[in-house]
Short mmCIF file of N, CA, C and O in Angstrom, two decimals:
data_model
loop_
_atom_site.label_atom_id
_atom_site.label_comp_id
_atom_site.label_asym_id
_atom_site.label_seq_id
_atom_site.Cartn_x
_atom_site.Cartn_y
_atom_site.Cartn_z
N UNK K 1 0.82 -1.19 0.00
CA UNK K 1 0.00 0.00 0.00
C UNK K 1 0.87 1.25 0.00
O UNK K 1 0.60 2.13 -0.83
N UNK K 2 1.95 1.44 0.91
CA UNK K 2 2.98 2.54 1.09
C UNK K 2 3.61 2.31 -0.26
O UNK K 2 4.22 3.33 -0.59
N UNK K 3 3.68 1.48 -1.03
CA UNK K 3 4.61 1.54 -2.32
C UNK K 3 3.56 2.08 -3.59
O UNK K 3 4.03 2.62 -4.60
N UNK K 4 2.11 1.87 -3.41
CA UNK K 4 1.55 2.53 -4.39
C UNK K 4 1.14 3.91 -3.83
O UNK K 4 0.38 4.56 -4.56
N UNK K 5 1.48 4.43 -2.74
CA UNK K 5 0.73 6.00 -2.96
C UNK K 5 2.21 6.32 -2.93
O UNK K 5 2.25 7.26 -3.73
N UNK K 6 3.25 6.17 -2.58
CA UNK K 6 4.67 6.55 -3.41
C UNK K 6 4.71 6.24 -4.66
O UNK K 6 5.42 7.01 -5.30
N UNK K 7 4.30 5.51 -5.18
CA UNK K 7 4.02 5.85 -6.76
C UNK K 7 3.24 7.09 -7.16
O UNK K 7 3.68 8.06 -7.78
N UNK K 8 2.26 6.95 -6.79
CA UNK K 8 1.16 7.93 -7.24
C UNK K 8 1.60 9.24 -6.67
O UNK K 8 1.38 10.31 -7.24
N UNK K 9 2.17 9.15 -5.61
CA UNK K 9 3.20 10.84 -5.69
C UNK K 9 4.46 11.16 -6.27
O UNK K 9 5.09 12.22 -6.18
N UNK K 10 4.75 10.06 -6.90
CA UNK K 10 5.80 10.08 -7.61
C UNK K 10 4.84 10.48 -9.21
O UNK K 10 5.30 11.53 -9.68
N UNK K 11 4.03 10.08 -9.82
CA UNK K 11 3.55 10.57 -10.72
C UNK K 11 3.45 11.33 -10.76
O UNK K 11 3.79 11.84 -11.83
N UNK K 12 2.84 12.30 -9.65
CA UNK K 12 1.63 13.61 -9.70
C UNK K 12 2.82 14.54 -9.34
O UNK K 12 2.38 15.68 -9.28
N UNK K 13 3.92 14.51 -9.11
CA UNK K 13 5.45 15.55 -8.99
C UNK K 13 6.17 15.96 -10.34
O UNK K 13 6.85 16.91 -10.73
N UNK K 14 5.43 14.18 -11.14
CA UNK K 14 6.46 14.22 -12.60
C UNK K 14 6.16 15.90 -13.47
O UNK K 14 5.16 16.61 -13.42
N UNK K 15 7.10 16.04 -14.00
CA UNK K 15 7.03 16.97 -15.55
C UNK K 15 5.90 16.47 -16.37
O UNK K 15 5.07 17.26 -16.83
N UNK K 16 5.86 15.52 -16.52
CA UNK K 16 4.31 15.67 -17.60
C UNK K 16 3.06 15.63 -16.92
O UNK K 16 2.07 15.84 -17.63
N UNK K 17 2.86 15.40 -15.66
CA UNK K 17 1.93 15.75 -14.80
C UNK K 17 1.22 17.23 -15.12
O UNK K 17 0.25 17.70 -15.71
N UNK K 18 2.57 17.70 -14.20
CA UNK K 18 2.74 18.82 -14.37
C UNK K 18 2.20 20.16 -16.04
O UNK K 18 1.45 21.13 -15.96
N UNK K 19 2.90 19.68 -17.21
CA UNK K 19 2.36 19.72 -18.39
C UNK K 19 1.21 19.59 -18.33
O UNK K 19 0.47 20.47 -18.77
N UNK K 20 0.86 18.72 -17.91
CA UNK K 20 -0.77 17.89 -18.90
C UNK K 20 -1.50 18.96 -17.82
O UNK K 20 -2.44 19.58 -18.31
N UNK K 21 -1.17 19.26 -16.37
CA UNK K 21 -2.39 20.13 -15.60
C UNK K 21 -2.34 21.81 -16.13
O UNK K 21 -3.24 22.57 -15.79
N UNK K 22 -1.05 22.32 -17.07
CA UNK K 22 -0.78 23.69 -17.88
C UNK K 22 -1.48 23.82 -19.19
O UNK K 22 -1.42 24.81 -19.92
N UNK K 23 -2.30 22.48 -19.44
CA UNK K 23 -2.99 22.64 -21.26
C UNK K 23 -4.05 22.70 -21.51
O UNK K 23 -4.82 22.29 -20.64
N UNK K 24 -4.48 23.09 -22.43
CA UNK K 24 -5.89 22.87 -22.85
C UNK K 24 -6.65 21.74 -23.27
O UNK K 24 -7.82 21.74 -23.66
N UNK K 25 -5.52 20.34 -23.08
CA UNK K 25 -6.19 19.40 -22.71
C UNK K 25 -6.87 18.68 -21.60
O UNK K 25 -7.18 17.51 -21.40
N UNK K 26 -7.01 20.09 -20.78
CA UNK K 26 -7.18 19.43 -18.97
C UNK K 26 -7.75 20.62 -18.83
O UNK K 26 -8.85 20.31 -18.35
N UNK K 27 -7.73 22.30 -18.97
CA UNK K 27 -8.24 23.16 -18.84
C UNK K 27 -9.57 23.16 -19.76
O UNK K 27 -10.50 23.71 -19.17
N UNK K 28 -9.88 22.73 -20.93
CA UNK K 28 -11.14 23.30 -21.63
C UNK K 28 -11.89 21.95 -21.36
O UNK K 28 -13.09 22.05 -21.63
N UNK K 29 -11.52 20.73 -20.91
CA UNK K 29 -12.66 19.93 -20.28
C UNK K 29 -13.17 20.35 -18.98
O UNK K 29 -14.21 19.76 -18.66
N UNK K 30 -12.67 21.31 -18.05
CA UNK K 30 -13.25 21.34 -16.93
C UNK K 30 -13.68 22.33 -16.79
O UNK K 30 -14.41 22.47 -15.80
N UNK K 31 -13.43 23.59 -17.75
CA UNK K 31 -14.32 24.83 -17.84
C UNK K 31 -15.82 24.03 -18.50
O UNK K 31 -16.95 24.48 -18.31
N UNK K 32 -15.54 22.97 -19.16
CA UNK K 32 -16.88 22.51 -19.97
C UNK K 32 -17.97 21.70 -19.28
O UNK K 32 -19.12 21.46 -19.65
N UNK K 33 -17.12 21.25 -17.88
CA UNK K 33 -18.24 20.83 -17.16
C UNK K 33 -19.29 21.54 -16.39
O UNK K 33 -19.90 20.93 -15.51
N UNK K 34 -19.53 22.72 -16.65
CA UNK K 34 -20.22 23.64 -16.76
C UNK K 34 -21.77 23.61 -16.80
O UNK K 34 -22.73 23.83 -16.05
N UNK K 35 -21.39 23.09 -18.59
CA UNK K 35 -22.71 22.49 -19.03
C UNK K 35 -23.42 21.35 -18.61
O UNK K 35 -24.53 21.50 -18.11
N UNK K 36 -22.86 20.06 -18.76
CA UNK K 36 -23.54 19.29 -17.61
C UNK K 36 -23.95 19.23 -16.26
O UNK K 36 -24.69 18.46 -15.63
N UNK K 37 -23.41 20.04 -16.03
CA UNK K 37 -23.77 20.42 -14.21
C UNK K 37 -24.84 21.37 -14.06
O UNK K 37 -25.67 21.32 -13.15
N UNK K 38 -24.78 22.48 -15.21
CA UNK K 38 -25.95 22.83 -15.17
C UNK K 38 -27.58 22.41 -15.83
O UNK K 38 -28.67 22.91 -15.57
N UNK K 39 -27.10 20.95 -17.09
CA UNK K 39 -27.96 20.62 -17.65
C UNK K 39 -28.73 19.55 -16.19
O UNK K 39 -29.96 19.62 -16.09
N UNK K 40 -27.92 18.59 -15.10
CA UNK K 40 -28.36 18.38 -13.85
C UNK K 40 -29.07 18.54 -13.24
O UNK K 40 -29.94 17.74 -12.90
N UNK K 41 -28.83 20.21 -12.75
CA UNK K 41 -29.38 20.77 -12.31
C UNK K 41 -31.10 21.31 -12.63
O UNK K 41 -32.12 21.54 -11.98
N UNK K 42 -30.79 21.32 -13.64
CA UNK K 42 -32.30 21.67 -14.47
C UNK K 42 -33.19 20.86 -14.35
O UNK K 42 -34.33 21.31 -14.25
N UNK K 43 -32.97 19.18 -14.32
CA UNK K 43 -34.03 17.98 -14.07
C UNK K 43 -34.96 18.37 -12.93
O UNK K 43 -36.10 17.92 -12.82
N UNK K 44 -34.41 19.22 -12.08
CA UNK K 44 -34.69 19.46 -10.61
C UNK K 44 -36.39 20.31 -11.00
O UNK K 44 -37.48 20.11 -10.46
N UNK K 45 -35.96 21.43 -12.31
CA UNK K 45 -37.22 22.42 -12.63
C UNK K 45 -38.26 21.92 -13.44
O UNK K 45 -38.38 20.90 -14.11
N UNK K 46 -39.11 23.08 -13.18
CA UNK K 46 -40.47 22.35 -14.19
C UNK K 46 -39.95 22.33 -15.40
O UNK K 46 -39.11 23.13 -15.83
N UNK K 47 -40.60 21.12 -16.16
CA UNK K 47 -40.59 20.74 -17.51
C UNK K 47 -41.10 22.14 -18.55
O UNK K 47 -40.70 22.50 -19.66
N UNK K 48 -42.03 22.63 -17.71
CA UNK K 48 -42.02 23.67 -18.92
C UNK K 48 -41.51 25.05 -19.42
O UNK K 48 -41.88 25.89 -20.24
N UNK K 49 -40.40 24.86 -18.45
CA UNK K 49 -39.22 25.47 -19.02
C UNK K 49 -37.87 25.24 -19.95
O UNK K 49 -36.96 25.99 -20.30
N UNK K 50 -38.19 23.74 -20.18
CA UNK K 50 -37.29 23.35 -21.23
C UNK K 50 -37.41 23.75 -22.40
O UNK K 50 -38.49 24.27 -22.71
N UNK K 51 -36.54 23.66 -23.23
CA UNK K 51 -36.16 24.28 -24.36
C UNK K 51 -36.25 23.33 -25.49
O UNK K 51 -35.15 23.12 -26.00
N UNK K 52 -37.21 22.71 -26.01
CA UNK K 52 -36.74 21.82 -27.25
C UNK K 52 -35.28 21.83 -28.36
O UNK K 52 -34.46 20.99 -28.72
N UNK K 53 -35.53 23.32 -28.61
CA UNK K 53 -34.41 23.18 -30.05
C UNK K 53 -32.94 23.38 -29.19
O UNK K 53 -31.82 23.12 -29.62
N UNK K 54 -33.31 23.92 -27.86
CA UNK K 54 -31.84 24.37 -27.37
C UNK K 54 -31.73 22.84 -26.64
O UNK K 54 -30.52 22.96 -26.44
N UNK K 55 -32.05 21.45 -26.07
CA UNK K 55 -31.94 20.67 -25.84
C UNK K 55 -31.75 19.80 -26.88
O UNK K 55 -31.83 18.68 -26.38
N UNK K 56 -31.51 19.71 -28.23
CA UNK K 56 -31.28 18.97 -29.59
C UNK K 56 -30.30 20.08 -29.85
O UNK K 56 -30.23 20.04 -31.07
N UNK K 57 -29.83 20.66 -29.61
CA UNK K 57 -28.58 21.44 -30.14
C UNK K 57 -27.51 20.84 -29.31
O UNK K 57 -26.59 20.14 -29.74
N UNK K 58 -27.80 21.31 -27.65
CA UNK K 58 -26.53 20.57 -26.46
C UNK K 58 -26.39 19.23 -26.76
O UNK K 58 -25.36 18.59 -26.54
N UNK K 59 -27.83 18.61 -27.46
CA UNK K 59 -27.67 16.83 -27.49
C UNK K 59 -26.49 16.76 -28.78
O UNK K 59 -25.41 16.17 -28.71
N UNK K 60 -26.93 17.44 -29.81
CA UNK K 60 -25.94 17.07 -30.79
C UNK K 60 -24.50 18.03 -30.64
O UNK K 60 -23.53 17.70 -31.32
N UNK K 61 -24.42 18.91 -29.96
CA UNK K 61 -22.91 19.41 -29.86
C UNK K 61 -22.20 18.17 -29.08
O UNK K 61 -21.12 17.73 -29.47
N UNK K 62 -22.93 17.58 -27.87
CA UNK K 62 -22.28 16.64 -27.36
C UNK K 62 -21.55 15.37 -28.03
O UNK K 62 -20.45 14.83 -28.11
N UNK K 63 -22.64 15.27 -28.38
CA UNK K 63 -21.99 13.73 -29.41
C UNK K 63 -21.02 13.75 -30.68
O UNK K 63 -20.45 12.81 -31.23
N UNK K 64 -21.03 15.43 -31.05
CA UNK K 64 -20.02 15.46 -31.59
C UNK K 64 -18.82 15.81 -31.00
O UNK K 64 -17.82 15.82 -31.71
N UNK K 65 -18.73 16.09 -29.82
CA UNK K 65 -17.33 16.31 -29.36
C UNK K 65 -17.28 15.17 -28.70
O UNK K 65 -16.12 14.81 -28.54
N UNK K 66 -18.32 14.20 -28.11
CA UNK K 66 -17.60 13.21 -27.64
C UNK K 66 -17.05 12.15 -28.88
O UNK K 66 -16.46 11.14 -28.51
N UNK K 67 -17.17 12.30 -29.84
CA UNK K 67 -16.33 11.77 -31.28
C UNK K 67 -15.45 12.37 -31.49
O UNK K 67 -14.92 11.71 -32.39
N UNK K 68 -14.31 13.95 -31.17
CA UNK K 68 -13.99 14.25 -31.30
C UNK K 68 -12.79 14.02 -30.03
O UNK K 68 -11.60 13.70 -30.08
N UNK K 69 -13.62 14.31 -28.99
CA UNK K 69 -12.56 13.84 -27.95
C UNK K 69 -11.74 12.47 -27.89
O UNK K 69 -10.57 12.34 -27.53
N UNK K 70 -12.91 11.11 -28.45
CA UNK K 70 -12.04 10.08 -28.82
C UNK K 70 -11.52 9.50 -30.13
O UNK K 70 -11.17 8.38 -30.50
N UNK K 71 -11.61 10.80 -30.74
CA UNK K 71 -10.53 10.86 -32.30
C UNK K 71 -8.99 11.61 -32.04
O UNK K 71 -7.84 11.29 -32.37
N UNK K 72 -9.57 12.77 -31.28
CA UNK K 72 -8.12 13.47 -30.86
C UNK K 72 -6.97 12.17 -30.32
O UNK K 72 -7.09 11.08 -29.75
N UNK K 73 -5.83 12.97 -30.86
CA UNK K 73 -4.49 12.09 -29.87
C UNK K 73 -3.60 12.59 -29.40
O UNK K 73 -2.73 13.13 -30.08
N UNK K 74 -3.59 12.54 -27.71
CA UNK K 74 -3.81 11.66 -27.22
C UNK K 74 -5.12 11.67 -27.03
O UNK K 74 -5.59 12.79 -27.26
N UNK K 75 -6.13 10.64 -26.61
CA UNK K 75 -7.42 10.52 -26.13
C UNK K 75 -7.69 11.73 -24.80
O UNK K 75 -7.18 11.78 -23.68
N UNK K 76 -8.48 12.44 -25.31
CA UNK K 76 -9.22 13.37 -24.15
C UNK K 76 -10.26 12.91 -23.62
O UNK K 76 -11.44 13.20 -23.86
N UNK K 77 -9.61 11.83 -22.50
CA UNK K 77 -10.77 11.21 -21.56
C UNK K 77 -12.31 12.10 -20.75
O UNK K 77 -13.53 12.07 -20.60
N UNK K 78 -11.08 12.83 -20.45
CA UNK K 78 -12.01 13.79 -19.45
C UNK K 78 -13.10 14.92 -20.88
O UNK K 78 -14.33 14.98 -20.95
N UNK K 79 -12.46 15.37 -21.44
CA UNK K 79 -13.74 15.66 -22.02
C UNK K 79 -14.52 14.47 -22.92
O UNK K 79 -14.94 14.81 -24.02
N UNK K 80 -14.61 13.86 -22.72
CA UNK K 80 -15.26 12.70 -23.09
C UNK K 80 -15.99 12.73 -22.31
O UNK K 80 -17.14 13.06 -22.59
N UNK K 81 -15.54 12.32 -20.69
CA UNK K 81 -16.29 12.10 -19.53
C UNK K 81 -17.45 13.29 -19.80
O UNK K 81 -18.64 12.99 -19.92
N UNK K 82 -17.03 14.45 -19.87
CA UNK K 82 -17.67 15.57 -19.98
C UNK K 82 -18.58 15.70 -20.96
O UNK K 82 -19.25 16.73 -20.90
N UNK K 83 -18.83 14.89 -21.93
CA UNK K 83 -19.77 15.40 -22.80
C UNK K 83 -20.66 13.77 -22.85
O UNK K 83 -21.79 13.45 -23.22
N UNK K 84 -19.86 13.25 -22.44
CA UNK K 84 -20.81 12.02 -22.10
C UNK K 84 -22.05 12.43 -21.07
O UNK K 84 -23.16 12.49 -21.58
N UNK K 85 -21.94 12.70 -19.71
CA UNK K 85 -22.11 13.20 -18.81
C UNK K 85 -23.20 14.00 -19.23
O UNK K 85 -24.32 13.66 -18.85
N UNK K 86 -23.05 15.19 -20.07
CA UNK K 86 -24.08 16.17 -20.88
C UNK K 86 -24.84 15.36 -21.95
O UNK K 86 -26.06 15.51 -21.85
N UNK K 87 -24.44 14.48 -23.03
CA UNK K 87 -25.45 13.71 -23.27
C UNK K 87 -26.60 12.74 -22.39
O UNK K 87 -27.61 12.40 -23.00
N UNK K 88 -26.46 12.43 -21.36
CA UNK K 88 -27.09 11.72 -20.77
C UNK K 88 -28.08 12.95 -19.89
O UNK K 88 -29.24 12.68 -19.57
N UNK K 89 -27.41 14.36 -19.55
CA UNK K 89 -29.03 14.80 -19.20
C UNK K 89 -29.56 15.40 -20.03
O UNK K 89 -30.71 15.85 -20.05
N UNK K 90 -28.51 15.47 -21.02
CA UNK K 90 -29.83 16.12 -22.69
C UNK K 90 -30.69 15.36 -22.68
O UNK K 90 -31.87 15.67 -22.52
N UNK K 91 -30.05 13.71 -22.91
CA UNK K 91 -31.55 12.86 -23.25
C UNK K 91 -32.83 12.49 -22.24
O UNK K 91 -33.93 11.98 -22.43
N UNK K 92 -32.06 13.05 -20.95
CA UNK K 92 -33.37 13.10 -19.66
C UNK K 92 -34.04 14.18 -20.09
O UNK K 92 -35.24 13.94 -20.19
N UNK K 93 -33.65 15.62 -20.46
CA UNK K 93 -34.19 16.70 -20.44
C UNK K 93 -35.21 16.19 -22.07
O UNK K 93 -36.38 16.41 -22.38
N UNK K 94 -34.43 15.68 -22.58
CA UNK K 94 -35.80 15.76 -24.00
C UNK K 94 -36.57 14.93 -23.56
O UNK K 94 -37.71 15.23 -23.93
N UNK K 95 -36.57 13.94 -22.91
CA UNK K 95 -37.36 12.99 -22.45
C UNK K 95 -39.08 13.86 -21.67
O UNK K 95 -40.29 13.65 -21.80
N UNK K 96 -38.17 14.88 -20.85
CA UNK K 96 -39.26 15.22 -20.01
C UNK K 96 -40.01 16.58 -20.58
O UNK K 96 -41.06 17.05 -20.13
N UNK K 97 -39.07 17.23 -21.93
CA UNK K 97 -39.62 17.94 -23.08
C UNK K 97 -40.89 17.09 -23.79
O UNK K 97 -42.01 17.58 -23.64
N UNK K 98 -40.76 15.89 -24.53
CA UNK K 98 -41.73 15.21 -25.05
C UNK K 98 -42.63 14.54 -24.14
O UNK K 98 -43.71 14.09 -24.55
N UNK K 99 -42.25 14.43 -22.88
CA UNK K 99 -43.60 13.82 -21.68
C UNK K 99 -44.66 14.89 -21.43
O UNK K 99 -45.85 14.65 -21.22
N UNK K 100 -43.99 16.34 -21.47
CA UNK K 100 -44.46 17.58 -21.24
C UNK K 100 -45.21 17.96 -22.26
O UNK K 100 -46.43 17.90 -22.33
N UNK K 101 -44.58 18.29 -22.94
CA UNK K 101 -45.43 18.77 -24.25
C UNK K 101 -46.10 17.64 -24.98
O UNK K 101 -47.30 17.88 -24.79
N UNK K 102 -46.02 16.58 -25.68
CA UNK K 102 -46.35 15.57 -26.25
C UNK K 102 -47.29 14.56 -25.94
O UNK K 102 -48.32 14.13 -26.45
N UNK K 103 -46.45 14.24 -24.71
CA UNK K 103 -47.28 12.53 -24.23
C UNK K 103 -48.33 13.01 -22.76
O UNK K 103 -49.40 12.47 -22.48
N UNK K 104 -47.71 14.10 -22.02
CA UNK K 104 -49.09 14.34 -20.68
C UNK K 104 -49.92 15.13 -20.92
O UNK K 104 -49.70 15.53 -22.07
N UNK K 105 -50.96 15.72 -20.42
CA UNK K 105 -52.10 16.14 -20.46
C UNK K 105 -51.60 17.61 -19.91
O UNK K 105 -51.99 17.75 -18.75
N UNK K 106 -50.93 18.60 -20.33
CA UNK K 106 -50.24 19.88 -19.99
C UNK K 106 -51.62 20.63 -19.69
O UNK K 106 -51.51 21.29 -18.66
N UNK K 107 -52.81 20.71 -20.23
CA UNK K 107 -53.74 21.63 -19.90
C UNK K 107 -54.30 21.60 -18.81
O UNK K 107 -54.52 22.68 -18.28
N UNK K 108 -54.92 19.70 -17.73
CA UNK K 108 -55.00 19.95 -16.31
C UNK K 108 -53.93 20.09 -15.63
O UNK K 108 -54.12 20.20 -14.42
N UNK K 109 -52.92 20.13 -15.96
CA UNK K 109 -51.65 20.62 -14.64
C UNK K 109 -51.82 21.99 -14.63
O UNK K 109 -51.95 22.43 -13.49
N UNK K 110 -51.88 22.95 -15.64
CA UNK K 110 -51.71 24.38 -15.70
C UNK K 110 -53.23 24.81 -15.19
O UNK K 110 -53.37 26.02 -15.00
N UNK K 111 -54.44 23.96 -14.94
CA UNK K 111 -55.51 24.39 -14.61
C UNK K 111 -56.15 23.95 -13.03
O UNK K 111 -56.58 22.87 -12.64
N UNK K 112 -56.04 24.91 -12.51
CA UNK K 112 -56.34 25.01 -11.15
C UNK K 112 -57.75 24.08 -10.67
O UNK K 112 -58.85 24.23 -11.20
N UNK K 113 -57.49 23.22 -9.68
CA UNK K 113 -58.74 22.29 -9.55
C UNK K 113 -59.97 23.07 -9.19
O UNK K 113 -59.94 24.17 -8.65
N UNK K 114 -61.36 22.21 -9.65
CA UNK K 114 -62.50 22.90 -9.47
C UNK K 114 -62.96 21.99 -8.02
O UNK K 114 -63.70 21.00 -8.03
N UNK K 115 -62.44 22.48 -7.06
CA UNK K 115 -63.08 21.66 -5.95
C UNK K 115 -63.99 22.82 -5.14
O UNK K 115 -64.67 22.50 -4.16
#
C-alpha cells in the first residue's frame, strides 16, 4: 500500500503531470463541465421550461465532441467524460420535453382544480 501512494506521488510531482495540468487538454474539459452540471441541475425544474431546439442542439454538440474527444491524440478522456455526462441529461431533459409537451395532459396541470 505505502509503495503505491509513493508511486502515485511520484507521478503527480512528474514533468508531464505537471504539463498535462498547464494545457488545454485538462483546462477546456473542466471549464466545460459547466454544461452538464448545469444541464443536472435543471431535471430538478419544471418541464415547462425546457427548451426543445436548445436541448437537440446541447444533445448534438455533445456527441459530436464526444467523437472528437475520442478521435483526438492523445485521447481526451475527461472531455469525453464531460460530454458524455451532458449527453445523458440532454436525453433526460428531452425525455421530459416530449412527456411535457407531447405525451401528458399539460392543460389539467396548468388548470387550477374545481373543488
Amino acid at each position: 500500500m505505502a509503495a503505491m501512494a509513493g508511486k502515485l506521488m511520484n507521478s503527480l510531482k512528474s514533468k508531464e503531470f505537471r504539463e498535462y495540468l498547464m494545457s488545454t487538454h485538462f483546462w477546456g474539459p473542466v471549464a466545460n463541465w459547466g454544461i452538464p452540471l448545469a444541464a443536472i441541475a435543471d431535471t430538478q425544474k419544471d418541464a415547462a421550461m425546457i427548451s426543445g431546439k436548445m436541448t437537440l442542439a446541447l444533445s448534438l454538440y455533445s456527441l459530436m465532441f464526444m467523437r472528437f474527444a475520442w478521435k483526438v491524440q492523445p485521447r481526451n478522456m475527461l472531455l469525453f467524460a464531460c460530454h458524455f455526462t451532458n449527453e445523458c441529461a440532454q436525453l433526460t431533459q428531452g425525455a421530459r420535453f416530449i412527456n411535457h409537451n407531447y405525451l401528458g395532459n399539460k392543460d389539467t396541470a396548468t388548470q387550477p382544480s374545481s373543488q
